[in-house]
XYZ file of N, CA, C and O in Angstrom:
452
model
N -33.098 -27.076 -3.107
C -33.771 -26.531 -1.935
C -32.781 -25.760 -1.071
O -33.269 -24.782 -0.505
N -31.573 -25.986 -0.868
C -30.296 -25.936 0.368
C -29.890 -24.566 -0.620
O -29.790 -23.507 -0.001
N -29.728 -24.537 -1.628
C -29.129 -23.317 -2.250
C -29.900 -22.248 -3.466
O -29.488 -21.359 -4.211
N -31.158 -22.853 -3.209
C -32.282 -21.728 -3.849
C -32.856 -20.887 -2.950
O -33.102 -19.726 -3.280
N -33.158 -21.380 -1.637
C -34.040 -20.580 -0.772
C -32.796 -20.405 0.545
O -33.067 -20.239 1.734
N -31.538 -20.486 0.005
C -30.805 -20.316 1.082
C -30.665 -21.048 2.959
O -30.245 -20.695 4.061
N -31.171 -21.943 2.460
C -31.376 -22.821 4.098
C -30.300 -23.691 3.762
O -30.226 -24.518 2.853
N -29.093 -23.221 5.053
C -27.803 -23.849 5.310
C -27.594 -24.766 6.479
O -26.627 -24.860 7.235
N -28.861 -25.493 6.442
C -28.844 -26.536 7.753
C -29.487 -27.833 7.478
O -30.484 -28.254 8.064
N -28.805 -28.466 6.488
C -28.969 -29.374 5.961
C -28.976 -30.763 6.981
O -29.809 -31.652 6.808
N -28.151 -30.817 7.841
C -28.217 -31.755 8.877
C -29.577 -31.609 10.082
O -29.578 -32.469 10.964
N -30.662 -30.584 10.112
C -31.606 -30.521 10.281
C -32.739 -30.989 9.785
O -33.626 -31.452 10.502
N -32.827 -30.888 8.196
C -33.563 -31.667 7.734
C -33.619 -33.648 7.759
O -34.466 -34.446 7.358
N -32.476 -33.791 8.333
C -32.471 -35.018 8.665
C -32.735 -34.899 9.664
O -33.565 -35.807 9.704
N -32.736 -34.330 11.045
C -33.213 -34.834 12.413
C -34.823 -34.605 11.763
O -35.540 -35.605 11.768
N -35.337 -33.447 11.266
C -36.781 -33.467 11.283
C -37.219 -34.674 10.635
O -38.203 -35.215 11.139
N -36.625 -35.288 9.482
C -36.928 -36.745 8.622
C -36.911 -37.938 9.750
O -37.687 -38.882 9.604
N -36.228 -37.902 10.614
C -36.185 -39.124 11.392
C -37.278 -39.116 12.553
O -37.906 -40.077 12.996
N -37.355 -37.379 13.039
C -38.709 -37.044 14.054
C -39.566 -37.696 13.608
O -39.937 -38.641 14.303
N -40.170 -37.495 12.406
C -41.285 -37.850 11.685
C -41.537 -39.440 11.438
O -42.561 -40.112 11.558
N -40.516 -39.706 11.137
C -40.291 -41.269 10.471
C -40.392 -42.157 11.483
O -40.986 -43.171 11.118
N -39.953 -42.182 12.915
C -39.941 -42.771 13.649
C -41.017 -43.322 14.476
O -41.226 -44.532 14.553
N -41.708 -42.419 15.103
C -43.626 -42.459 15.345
C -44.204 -43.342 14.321
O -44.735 -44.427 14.559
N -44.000 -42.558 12.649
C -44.450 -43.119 11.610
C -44.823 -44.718 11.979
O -45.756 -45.437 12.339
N -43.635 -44.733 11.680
C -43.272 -46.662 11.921
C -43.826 -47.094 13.019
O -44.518 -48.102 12.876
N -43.736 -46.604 14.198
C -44.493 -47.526 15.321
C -45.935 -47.113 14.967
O -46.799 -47.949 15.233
N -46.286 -46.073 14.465
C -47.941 -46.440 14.596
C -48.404 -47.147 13.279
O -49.619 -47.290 13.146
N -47.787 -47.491 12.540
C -48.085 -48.623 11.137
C -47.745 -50.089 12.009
O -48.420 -51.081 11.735
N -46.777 -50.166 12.963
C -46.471 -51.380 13.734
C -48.027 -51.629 14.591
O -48.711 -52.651 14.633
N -48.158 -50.889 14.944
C -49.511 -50.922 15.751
C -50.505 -51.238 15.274
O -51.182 -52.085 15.857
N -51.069 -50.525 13.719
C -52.343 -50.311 13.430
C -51.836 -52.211 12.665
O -52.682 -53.041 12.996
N -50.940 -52.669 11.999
C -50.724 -53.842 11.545
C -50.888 -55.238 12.462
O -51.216 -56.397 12.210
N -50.546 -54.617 13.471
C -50.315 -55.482 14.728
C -49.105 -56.633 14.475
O -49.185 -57.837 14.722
N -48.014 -55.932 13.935
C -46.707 -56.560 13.994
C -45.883 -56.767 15.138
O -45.668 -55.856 15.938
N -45.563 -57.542 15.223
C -44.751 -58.572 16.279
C -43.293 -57.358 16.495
O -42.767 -56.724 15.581
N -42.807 -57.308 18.372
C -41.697 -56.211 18.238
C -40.684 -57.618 18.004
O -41.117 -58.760 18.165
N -38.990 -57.243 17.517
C -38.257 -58.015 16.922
C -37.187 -58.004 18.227
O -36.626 -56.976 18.608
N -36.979 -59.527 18.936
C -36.125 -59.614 19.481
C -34.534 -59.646 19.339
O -33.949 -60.399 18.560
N -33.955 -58.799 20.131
C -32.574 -58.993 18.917
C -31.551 -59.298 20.289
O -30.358 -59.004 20.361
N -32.237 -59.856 21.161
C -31.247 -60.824 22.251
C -30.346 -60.146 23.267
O -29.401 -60.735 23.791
N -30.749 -58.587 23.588
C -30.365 -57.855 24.642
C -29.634 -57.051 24.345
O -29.003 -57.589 23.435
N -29.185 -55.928 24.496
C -27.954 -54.762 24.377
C -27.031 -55.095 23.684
O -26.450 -54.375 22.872
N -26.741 -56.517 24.000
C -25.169 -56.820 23.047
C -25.494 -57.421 21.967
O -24.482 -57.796 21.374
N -26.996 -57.836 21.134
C -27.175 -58.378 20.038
C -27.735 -57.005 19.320
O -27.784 -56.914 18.093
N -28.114 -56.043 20.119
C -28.534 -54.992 19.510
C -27.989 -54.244 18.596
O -28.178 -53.939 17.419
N -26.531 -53.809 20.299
C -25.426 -52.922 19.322
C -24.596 -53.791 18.012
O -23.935 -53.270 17.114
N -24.832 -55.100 18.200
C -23.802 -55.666 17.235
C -24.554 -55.770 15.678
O -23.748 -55.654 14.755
N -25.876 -55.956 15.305
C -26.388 -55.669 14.377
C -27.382 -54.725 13.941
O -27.777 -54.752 12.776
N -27.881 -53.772 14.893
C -28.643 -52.338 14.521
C -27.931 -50.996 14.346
O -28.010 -50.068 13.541
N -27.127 -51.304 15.544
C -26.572 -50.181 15.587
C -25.136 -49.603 14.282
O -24.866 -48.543 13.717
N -24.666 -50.729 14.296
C -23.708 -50.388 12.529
C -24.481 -49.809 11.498
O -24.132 -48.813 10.865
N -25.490 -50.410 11.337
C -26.328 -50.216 10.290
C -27.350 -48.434 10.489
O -27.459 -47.523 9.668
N -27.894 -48.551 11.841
C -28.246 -47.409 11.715
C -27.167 -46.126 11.395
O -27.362 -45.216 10.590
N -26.032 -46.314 12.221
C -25.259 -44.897 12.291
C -24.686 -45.039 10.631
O -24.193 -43.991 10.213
N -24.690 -45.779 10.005
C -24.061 -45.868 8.730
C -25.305 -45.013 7.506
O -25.053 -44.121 6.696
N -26.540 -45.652 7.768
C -27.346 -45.161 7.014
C -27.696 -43.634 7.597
O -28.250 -42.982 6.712
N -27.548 -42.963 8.704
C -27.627 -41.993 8.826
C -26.553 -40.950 8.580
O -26.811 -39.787 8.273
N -25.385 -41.421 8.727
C -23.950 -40.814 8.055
C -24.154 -40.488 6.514
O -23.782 -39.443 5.979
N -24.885 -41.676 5.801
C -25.271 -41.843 4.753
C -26.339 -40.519 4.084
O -26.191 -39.837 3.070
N -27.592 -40.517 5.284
C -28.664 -39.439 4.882
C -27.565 -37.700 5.298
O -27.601 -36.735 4.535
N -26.957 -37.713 6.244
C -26.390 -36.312 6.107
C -25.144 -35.993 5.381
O -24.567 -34.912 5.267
N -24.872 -37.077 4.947
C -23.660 -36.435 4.030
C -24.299 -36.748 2.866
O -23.336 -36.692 2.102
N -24.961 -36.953 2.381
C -25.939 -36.865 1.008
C -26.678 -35.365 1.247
O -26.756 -34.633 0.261
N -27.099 -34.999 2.247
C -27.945 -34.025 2.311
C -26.743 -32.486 2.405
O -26.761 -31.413 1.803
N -25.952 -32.970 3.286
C -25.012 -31.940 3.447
C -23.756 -31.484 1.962
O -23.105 -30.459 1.762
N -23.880 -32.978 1.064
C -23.092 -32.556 0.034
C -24.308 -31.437 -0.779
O -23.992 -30.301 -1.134
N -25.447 -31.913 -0.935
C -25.998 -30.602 -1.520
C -25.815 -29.164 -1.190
O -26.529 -28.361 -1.790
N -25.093 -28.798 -0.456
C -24.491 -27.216 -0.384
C -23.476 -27.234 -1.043
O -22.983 -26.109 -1.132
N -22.731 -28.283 -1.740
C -21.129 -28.049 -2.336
C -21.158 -28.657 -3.773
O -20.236 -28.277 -4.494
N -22.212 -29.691 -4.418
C -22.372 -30.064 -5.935
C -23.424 -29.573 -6.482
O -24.115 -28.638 -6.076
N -23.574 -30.339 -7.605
C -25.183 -30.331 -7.893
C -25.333 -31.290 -8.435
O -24.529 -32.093 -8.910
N -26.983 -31.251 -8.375
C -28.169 -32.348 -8.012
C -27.582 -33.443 -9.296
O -27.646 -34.668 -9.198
N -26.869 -32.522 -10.788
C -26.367 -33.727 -11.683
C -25.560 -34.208 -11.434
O -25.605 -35.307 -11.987
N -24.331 -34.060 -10.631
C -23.456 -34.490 -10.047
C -23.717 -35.466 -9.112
O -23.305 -36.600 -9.354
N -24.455 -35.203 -7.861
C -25.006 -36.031 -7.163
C -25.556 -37.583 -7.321
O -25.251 -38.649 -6.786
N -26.634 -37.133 -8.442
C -27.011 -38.502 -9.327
C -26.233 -38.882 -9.958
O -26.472 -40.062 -9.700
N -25.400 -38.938 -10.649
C -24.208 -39.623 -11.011
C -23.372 -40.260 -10.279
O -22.739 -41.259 -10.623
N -23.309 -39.427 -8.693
C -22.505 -40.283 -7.678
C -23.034 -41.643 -6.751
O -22.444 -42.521 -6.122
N -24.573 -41.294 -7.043
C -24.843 -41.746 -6.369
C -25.767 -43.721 -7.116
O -26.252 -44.703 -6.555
N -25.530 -43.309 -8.548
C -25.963 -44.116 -9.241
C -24.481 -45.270 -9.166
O -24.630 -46.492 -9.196
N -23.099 -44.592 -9.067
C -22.085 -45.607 -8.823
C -21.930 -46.176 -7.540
O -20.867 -46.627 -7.114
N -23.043 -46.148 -6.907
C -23.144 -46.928 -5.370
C -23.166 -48.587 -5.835
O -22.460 -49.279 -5.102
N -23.705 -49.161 -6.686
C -23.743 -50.141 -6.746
C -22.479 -50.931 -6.983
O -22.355 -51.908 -6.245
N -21.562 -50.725 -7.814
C -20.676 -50.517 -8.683
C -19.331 -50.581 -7.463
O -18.384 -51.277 -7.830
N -19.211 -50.022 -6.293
C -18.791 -49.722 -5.146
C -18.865 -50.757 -4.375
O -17.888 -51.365 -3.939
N -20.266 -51.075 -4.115
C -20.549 -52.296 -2.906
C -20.111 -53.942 -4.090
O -19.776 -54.999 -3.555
N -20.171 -53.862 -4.982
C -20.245 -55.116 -5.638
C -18.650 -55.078 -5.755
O -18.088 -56.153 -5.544
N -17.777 -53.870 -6.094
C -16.164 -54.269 -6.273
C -15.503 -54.486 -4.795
O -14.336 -54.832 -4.611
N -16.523 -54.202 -3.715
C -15.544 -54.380 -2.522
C -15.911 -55.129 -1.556
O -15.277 -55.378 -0.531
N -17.851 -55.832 -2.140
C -17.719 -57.419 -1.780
C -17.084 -58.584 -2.656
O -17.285 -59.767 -2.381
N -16.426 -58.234 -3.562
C -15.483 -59.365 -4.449
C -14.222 -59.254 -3.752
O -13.491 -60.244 -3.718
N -13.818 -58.009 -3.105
C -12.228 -57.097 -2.738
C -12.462 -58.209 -1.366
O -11.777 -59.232 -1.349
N -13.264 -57.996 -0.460
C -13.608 -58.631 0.592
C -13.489 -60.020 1.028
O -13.230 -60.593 2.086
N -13.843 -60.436 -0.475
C -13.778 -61.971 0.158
C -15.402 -62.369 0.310
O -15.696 -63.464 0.791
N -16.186 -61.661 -0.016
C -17.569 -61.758 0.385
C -18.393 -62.759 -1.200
O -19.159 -63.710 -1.046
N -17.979 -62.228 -2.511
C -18.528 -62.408 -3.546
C -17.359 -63.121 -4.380
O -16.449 -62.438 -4.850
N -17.402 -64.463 -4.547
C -16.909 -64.550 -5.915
C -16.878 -63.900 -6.799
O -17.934 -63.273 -6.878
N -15.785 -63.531 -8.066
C -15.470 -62.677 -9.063
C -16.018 -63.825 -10.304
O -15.434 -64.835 -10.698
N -17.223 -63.315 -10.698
C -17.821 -64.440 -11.966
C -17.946 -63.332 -13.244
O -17.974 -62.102 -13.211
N -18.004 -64.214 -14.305
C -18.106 -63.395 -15.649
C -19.850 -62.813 -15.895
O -20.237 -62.042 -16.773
N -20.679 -63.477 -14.803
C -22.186 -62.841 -14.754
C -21.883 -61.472 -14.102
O -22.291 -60.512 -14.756
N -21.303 -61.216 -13.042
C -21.223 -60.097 -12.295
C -19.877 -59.011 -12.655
O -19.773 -57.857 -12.240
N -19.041 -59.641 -13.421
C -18.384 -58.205 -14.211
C -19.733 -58.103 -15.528
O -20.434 -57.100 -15.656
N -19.807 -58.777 -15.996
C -20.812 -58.074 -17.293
C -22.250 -56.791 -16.137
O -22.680 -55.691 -16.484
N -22.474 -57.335 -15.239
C -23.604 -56.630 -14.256
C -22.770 -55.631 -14.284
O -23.190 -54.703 -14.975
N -21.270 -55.371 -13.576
C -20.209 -53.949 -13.213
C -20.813 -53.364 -14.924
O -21.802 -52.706 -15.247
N -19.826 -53.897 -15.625
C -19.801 -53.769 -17.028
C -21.137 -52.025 -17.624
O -20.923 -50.880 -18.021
N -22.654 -53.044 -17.265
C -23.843 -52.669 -17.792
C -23.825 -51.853 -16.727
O -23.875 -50.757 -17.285
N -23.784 -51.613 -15.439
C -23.588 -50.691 -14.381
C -23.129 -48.668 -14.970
O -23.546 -47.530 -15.185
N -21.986 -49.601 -14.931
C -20.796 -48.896 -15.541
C -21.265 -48.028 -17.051
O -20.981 -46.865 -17.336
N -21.697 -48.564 -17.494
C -21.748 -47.798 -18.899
C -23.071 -46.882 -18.941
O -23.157 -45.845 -19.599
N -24.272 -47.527 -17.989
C -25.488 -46.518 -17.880
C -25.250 -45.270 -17.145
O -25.900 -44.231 -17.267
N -24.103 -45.511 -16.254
C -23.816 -43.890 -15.915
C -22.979 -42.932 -16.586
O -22.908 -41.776 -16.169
């Protein structure tokens, strides 16, 4: 899309994705009649929404913005070793035990890409 029809504002298409998405969600909250989620004032907020949002949005524009500089086969390939990433650097971490179930998982990871 970013380099067929020449539109070099790839970090736009993410503000318009989030315009949209955001309403989205509160009026599915509404029409469901889901409960709003207390998260214990400003300082429980920033300490677990806010990492997560600015990460997954760093996430949507530099995914969107690498499409002006690879391509789309490249991309999927990079983006299929995401798993592969989070699993070697929650073992690196201290987060995951290193078991012979979860290198064979790297292993089968690893070889489908």
């Amino acid at each position: 899309l970013f380099t067929t029809y020449g539109f070099h504002f790839p970090l736009s298409v993410t503000s318009i994705h989030l315009l949209l998405k955001i309403p989205a969600a509160w009026v599915v909250m509404q029409l469901a009649h889901l409960p709003y989620v207390s998260f214990g004032g400003w300082r429980g907020l920033c300490r677990s929404v806010v990492p997560l949002g600015v990460s997954t949005a760093a996430d949507i524009a530099l995914s969107n913005l690498s499409m002006l500089y690879i391509t789309v086969t490249y991309y999927t390939i990079f983006k299929s070793s995401v798993p592969l990433w989070i699993l070697a650097f929650s073992v690196w971490l201290g987060l995951q035990r290193c078991r012979l179930e979860l290198l064979c998982v790297l292993l089968c990871i690893g070889c489908g890409i």
